[in-house]
């Protein structure tokens, strides 16, 4: 196990290095300059400003400086938020995105699993159709549509929760979390249903039934655990996507999150912030994939992480 | 069983679509009730300022369109930053509600030497928010810092070069910053020496780049200066609080140390960044915000709302005709072709129907309601209209141009933005130009702003939809763009007479306002009527929803957008 984790950490480090390199050079192909007042400056002044921000140096030199700073954990200084380090920028903007993402994952997965189980256990009944319909809805309608509908009905019409902004404590996070949760909810409901139906018809369930196990034991102790494996595989990347991909929902609810910041940094050529956010997203995704792999071993002991002879 | 399942699904889908459709209809119905019987009316005026007694509670909730990138007056280069600066700091002059620069940190009007080159300012007794006095040295320090190449200020050189003595040489590292033409004779006397007479110099004094900074404070904070609300010092009507440097919300509190604090009524201004126009309107309707900008389709919808205010803007948009591409002359180098294109599209329809956001048709470069002569006459009334829509004339010019070029058809690419509004506008241009000029094919190239800037810089386009918003109140802010080799010219336009006229406005005519405005009018005629170097399209307008109880807001057509100094709440309770 330790050996496996060690090896994985080396790979993770290598992956990050490759991502940083690729992003750095891809970013250089973006058109335009990070200097917002570019067309107001003459040649000399442009050169002076470029020198100040270090973008006058040859690309390989800039790359070397960037990697050196990165090794020290310094992501550089934002071009847009003058004098602010990208580390600070990420620190203040990650929190709202993380809260939304985590709530959406927990809410979406729990409700999704319950719906999926209900559908599998009560196959071909109104419960089954209802939950399937809900799942199709969740998969086919993008989260920003849910966001607009929730905002319109729940906030604007019924005045139950805030229309937007991030200043009403937990209340501010409920609607955007629900909007974001619809995707994972639908996904887990579909997976759990399919897997459970398959597991429920397998021999060992028949055996368990023969041994006198009750319905609850069969559903939770035997079937559910086996049905979880494919779900964990899919939910890993979904989790990363939710934390990082909530940009439209963040914009609709006017939440100062990281997703929205990422897009605006690309639009303004804020090189340091683009790099910082990309690396942050990549690290998050790689870490989640790693956790998912570790979880396999816990959910299903037959999967051995040491990669040994068995 | 299978059939049943599908039937159920179809039925449920139908129910859902009905629910969704109902949402849509409800939306439309509500809009109708929001604007009863006002179909043909347009909100073209600000609500009349009825003087009302200020309420006991003076709190206003506002929206900004973006986060604050910086509040360091030497570094700021964006609209939000300048807006914040204008409300928490103050320069020698400040724009009043009529948009006239009046003494602020200066105790009285400046004393100007006969040759117009030396301005002496006497400072009033004013304090920084830490209780220490604002002195002439604070101005010297701030201005030297803004022009110092080491600071990397984008606006310092832009605003000072050719205006303040030695600014250009200092910004190019050819002279020491201490040689800048600004001296503190004593704590209360500031003497500024100019490079040449600048008729609009006092209006510049209200611009953020020229605000004071206290050396001791700035130096002690080092790199942390102006990175959050605690690392700033204020000498304006408000102080900034709860700003962490990157966040999407902040609060202005009344500055008790401000010299004119007794005339500042608002106690608290809560600001949140809301980028989505629909959300802004929902927050406004919900009573969470007292003002909200509407754009795009919403502008069409809310333009007739009883609380809609048409906020005049001074940005002007126009076609740039590129006369040289890849080192070779383009067909646009032919003046008749340019005139034909410039006169062949209906601008009123574009502004009223396509844009429908308060924008108005433009037959000029220098905007309306922006620059006035000594008697208060709008420059527009002096210079008149140019390149007015006229299909017949356009067709004649077109035929003549084609003949001169020896071709029967031409193809041009219009380079424009990639927003929904830009795309709608570009389609309109294509239909109008192709419809009116036989043998013309228009291709549309819709790209993000950064790409457009790059293509503009490389002069890699045929026709470009471009725009300019002024930083100070003088026709030169626009007219200077198109002199030979001007920073924004980038289309190989060159006219000797035009260059001479613009040069004269900076030189021998600088102290003769009437002759200077005449020169601008002549130059504008050359640029548009004679040369059709550019083709004006529209002057931008903005529609804002504003609660009737929010009064006294200063709206400025150049420099910072708003002044909250005189704003107050009356009749909300």
XYZ file of C-alpha atoms in Angstrom, chain A residues 28-272:
245
model
C 1.550 32.366 -24.781
C -0.505 31.781 -27.912
C -3.401 33.825 -26.505
C -3.819 36.964 -28.577
C -3.429 40.390 -27.033
C -1.576 41.732 -24.050
C -2.253 41.570 -20.311
C -1.816 45.332 -20.171
C -5.343 46.700 -20.111
C -4.400 50.178 -21.345
C -2.203 48.815 -24.129
C -3.646 51.023 -26.852
C -3.115 54.149 -24.742
C 0.620 53.646 -24.392
C 3.357 54.414 -26.866
C 6.130 51.975 -27.733
C 8.532 53.136 -25.007
C 5.903 53.055 -22.309
C 4.696 49.632 -23.411
C 8.259 48.370 -23.163
C 8.625 49.816 -19.659
C 5.381 48.267 -18.417
C 6.235 44.926 -20.028
C 9.626 45.021 -18.334
C 8.012 45.698 -14.983
C 5.807 42.621 -15.327
C 8.646 40.533 -16.734
C 6.863 39.765 -20.013
C 9.610 41.352 -22.101
C 11.949 38.403 -21.558
C 12.226 35.495 -24.018
C 9.613 32.788 -23.436
C 12.065 30.083 -22.218
C 13.437 32.530 -19.640
C 9.936 33.404 -18.493
C 9.215 29.672 -18.242
C 12.312 29.009 -16.168
C 11.459 31.862 -13.795
C 7.895 30.640 -13.515
C 8.915 27.055 -12.712
C 11.456 28.258 -10.179
C 8.829 30.324 -8.390
C 6.335 27.489 -8.652
C 8.775 25.162 -6.892
C 8.723 27.637 -4.012
C 4.925 27.616 -4.030
C 4.717 31.112 -5.488
C 2.150 31.385 -8.260
C 3.139 34.940 -9.151
C 1.312 38.260 -9.096
C -1.987 38.911 -10.825
C -1.880 41.337 -13.749
C -5.426 42.477 -13.093
C -5.589 42.612 -9.301
C -2.569 44.869 -8.970
C -0.100 43.850 -6.308
C -2.161 40.811 -5.299
C -0.533 37.411 -5.371
C -2.376 34.650 -7.187
C -2.090 32.576 -3.999
C -4.156 35.219 -2.152
C -6.608 35.449 -5.016
C -7.179 31.681 -4.987
C -7.409 31.597 -1.203
C -10.225 34.143 -1.071
C -12.148 32.830 -4.064
C -11.894 29.085 -3.536
C -14.008 29.043 -0.390
C -17.419 29.911 -1.900
C -16.831 27.528 -4.835
C -15.783 24.785 -2.458
C -18.814 25.232 -0.215
C -21.177 25.117 -3.191
C -19.399 22.145 -4.726
C -19.284 20.137 -1.509
C -22.927 20.799 -0.668
C -23.986 19.956 -4.191
C -22.015 16.692 -4.115
C -23.350 15.575 -0.743
C -26.917 16.551 -1.491
C -26.849 15.266 -5.051
C -25.252 11.939 -4.210
C -27.410 11.128 -1.189
C -30.706 11.982 -2.864
C -29.517 10.321 -6.079
C -28.582 7.087 -4.305
C -31.884 6.987 -2.446
C -33.817 7.563 -5.657
C -31.761 4.930 -7.491
C -32.289 2.362 -4.760
C -35.969 3.107 -4.626
C -36.215 2.634 -8.365
C -34.321 -0.671 -8.261
C -36.194 -2.115 -5.327
C -39.572 -1.045 -6.664
C -38.823 -1.839 -10.292
C -41.529 -1.014 -12.858
C -43.729 0.835 -10.431
C -44.625 4.504 -10.328
C -41.612 5.004 -7.996
C -39.304 3.635 -10.622
C -40.763 5.760 -13.421
C -40.747 8.847 -11.250
C -37.117 8.528 -10.282
C -36.088 7.664 -13.855
C -37.902 10.711 -15.105
C -36.141 12.837 -12.508
C -32.802 11.387 -13.560
C -33.408 12.137 -17.237
C -34.372 15.673 -16.298
C -31.199 16.134 -14.296
C -28.956 14.807 -17.036
C -30.558 16.647 -19.910
C -31.089 20.101 -18.436
C -27.917 22.105 -17.741
C -27.351 23.425 -14.235
C -27.639 27.061 -15.290
C -31.213 26.455 -16.463
C -32.060 25.027 -13.055
C -30.276 27.999 -11.542
C -32.430 30.474 -13.467
C -35.640 28.585 -12.695
C -34.838 28.309 -8.993
C -33.858 31.953 -8.883
C -37.069 32.975 -10.596
C -39.507 30.838 -8.646
C -37.996 30.248 -5.221
C -36.269 33.601 -4.818
C -38.043 36.197 -6.962
C -41.616 34.888 -6.820
C -41.930 33.098 -3.481
C -39.220 35.066 -1.630
C -38.096 31.968 0.234
C -34.347 32.386 -0.346
C -32.013 35.145 -1.575
C -31.982 35.992 -5.312
C -28.199 36.031 -5.249
C -25.072 37.472 -3.601
C -22.937 35.887 -0.938
C -23.991 37.850 2.128
C -26.846 35.893 3.699
C -24.737 33.149 5.261
C -25.801 29.578 4.556
C -29.034 30.749 2.944
C -27.016 32.235 0.055
C -25.587 28.837 -0.772
C -28.790 26.781 -0.883
C -30.175 27.606 -4.340
C -26.847 27.486 -6.216
C -26.018 24.205 -4.465
C -29.332 22.673 -5.516
C -28.806 23.856 -9.101
C -25.352 22.302 -9.144
C -26.570 19.122 -7.435
C -28.963 18.168 -10.218
C -26.215 16.682 -12.370
C -24.658 14.344 -9.760
C -28.124 13.543 -8.435
C -29.292 12.282 -11.791
C -26.048 10.470 -12.448
C -26.026 8.603 -9.134
C -29.702 7.721 -9.408
C -29.143 6.149 -12.843
C -26.008 4.263 -11.838
C -27.342 2.917 -8.582
C -30.555 1.760 -10.221
C -28.791 -0.113 -13.026
C -26.168 -1.659 -10.779
C -28.588 -2.674 -8.081
C -30.950 -4.338 -10.503
C -28.023 -6.374 -11.785
C -26.737 -7.210 -8.319
C -30.203 -8.076 -7.038
C -30.579 -10.740 -9.715
C -27.209 -12.338 -8.980
C -26.730 -15.739 -7.341
C -25.320 -14.565 -4.066
C -28.382 -12.434 -3.396
C -30.550 -15.480 -4.032
C -28.315 -17.328 -1.596
C -28.616 -14.561 0.959
C -32.375 -14.666 0.563
C -32.333 -18.408 0.998
C -30.348 -17.959 4.182
C -33.165 -15.789 5.454
C -31.646 -12.321 5.127
C -34.330 -9.636 5.259
C -34.971 -7.021 2.555
C -33.103 -4.267 4.378
C -29.990 -6.432 4.843
C -30.032 -7.456 1.200
C -30.435 -3.925 -0.070
C -27.855 -2.179 2.086
C -25.372 -4.849 3.155
C -25.057 -6.776 -0.087
C -26.429 -5.024 -3.118
C -25.654 -1.398 -2.319
C -21.983 -1.949 -1.569
C -21.387 -3.626 -4.906
C -23.374 -1.049 -6.769
C -21.214 1.731 -5.321
C -18.022 0.851 -7.232
C -19.002 2.176 -10.644
C -20.595 5.164 -8.980
C -17.364 6.108 -7.187
C -15.493 5.934 -10.496
C -17.840 8.383 -12.136
C -18.374 10.667 -9.190
C -14.654 11.425 -8.792
C -14.322 13.566 -11.896
C -17.863 14.873 -11.393
C -16.786 16.185 -7.971
C -13.848 18.031 -9.473
C -16.058 19.325 -12.262
C -18.560 20.645 -9.791
C -16.044 22.580 -7.727
C -14.333 23.974 -10.773
C -17.122 24.129 -13.278
C -19.670 26.171 -11.402
C -18.757 29.304 -13.308
C -22.134 29.985 -14.882
C -24.020 29.241 -11.697
C -21.614 31.497 -9.806
C -22.275 34.259 -12.294
C -26.048 33.848 -12.141
C -26.076 34.018 -8.325
C -23.298 36.677 -8.231
C -21.045 34.524 -6.063
C -17.354 35.493 -5.810
C -16.042 32.065 -6.751
C -13.063 30.689 -8.592
C -14.844 29.410 -11.702
C -16.008 32.833 -12.726
C -12.559 34.262 -11.955
C -10.920 31.695 -14.224
C -12.952 32.758 -17.239
C -12.366 36.467 -16.663
C -8.620 35.864 -16.263
C -8.545 34.281 -19.714
C -10.498 37.170 -21.191
C -8.071 39.708 -19.696
C -4.898 37.715 -20.434
C -4.066 37.656 -16.738
C -1.289 35.110 -17.345
C -0.390 34.493 -13.702
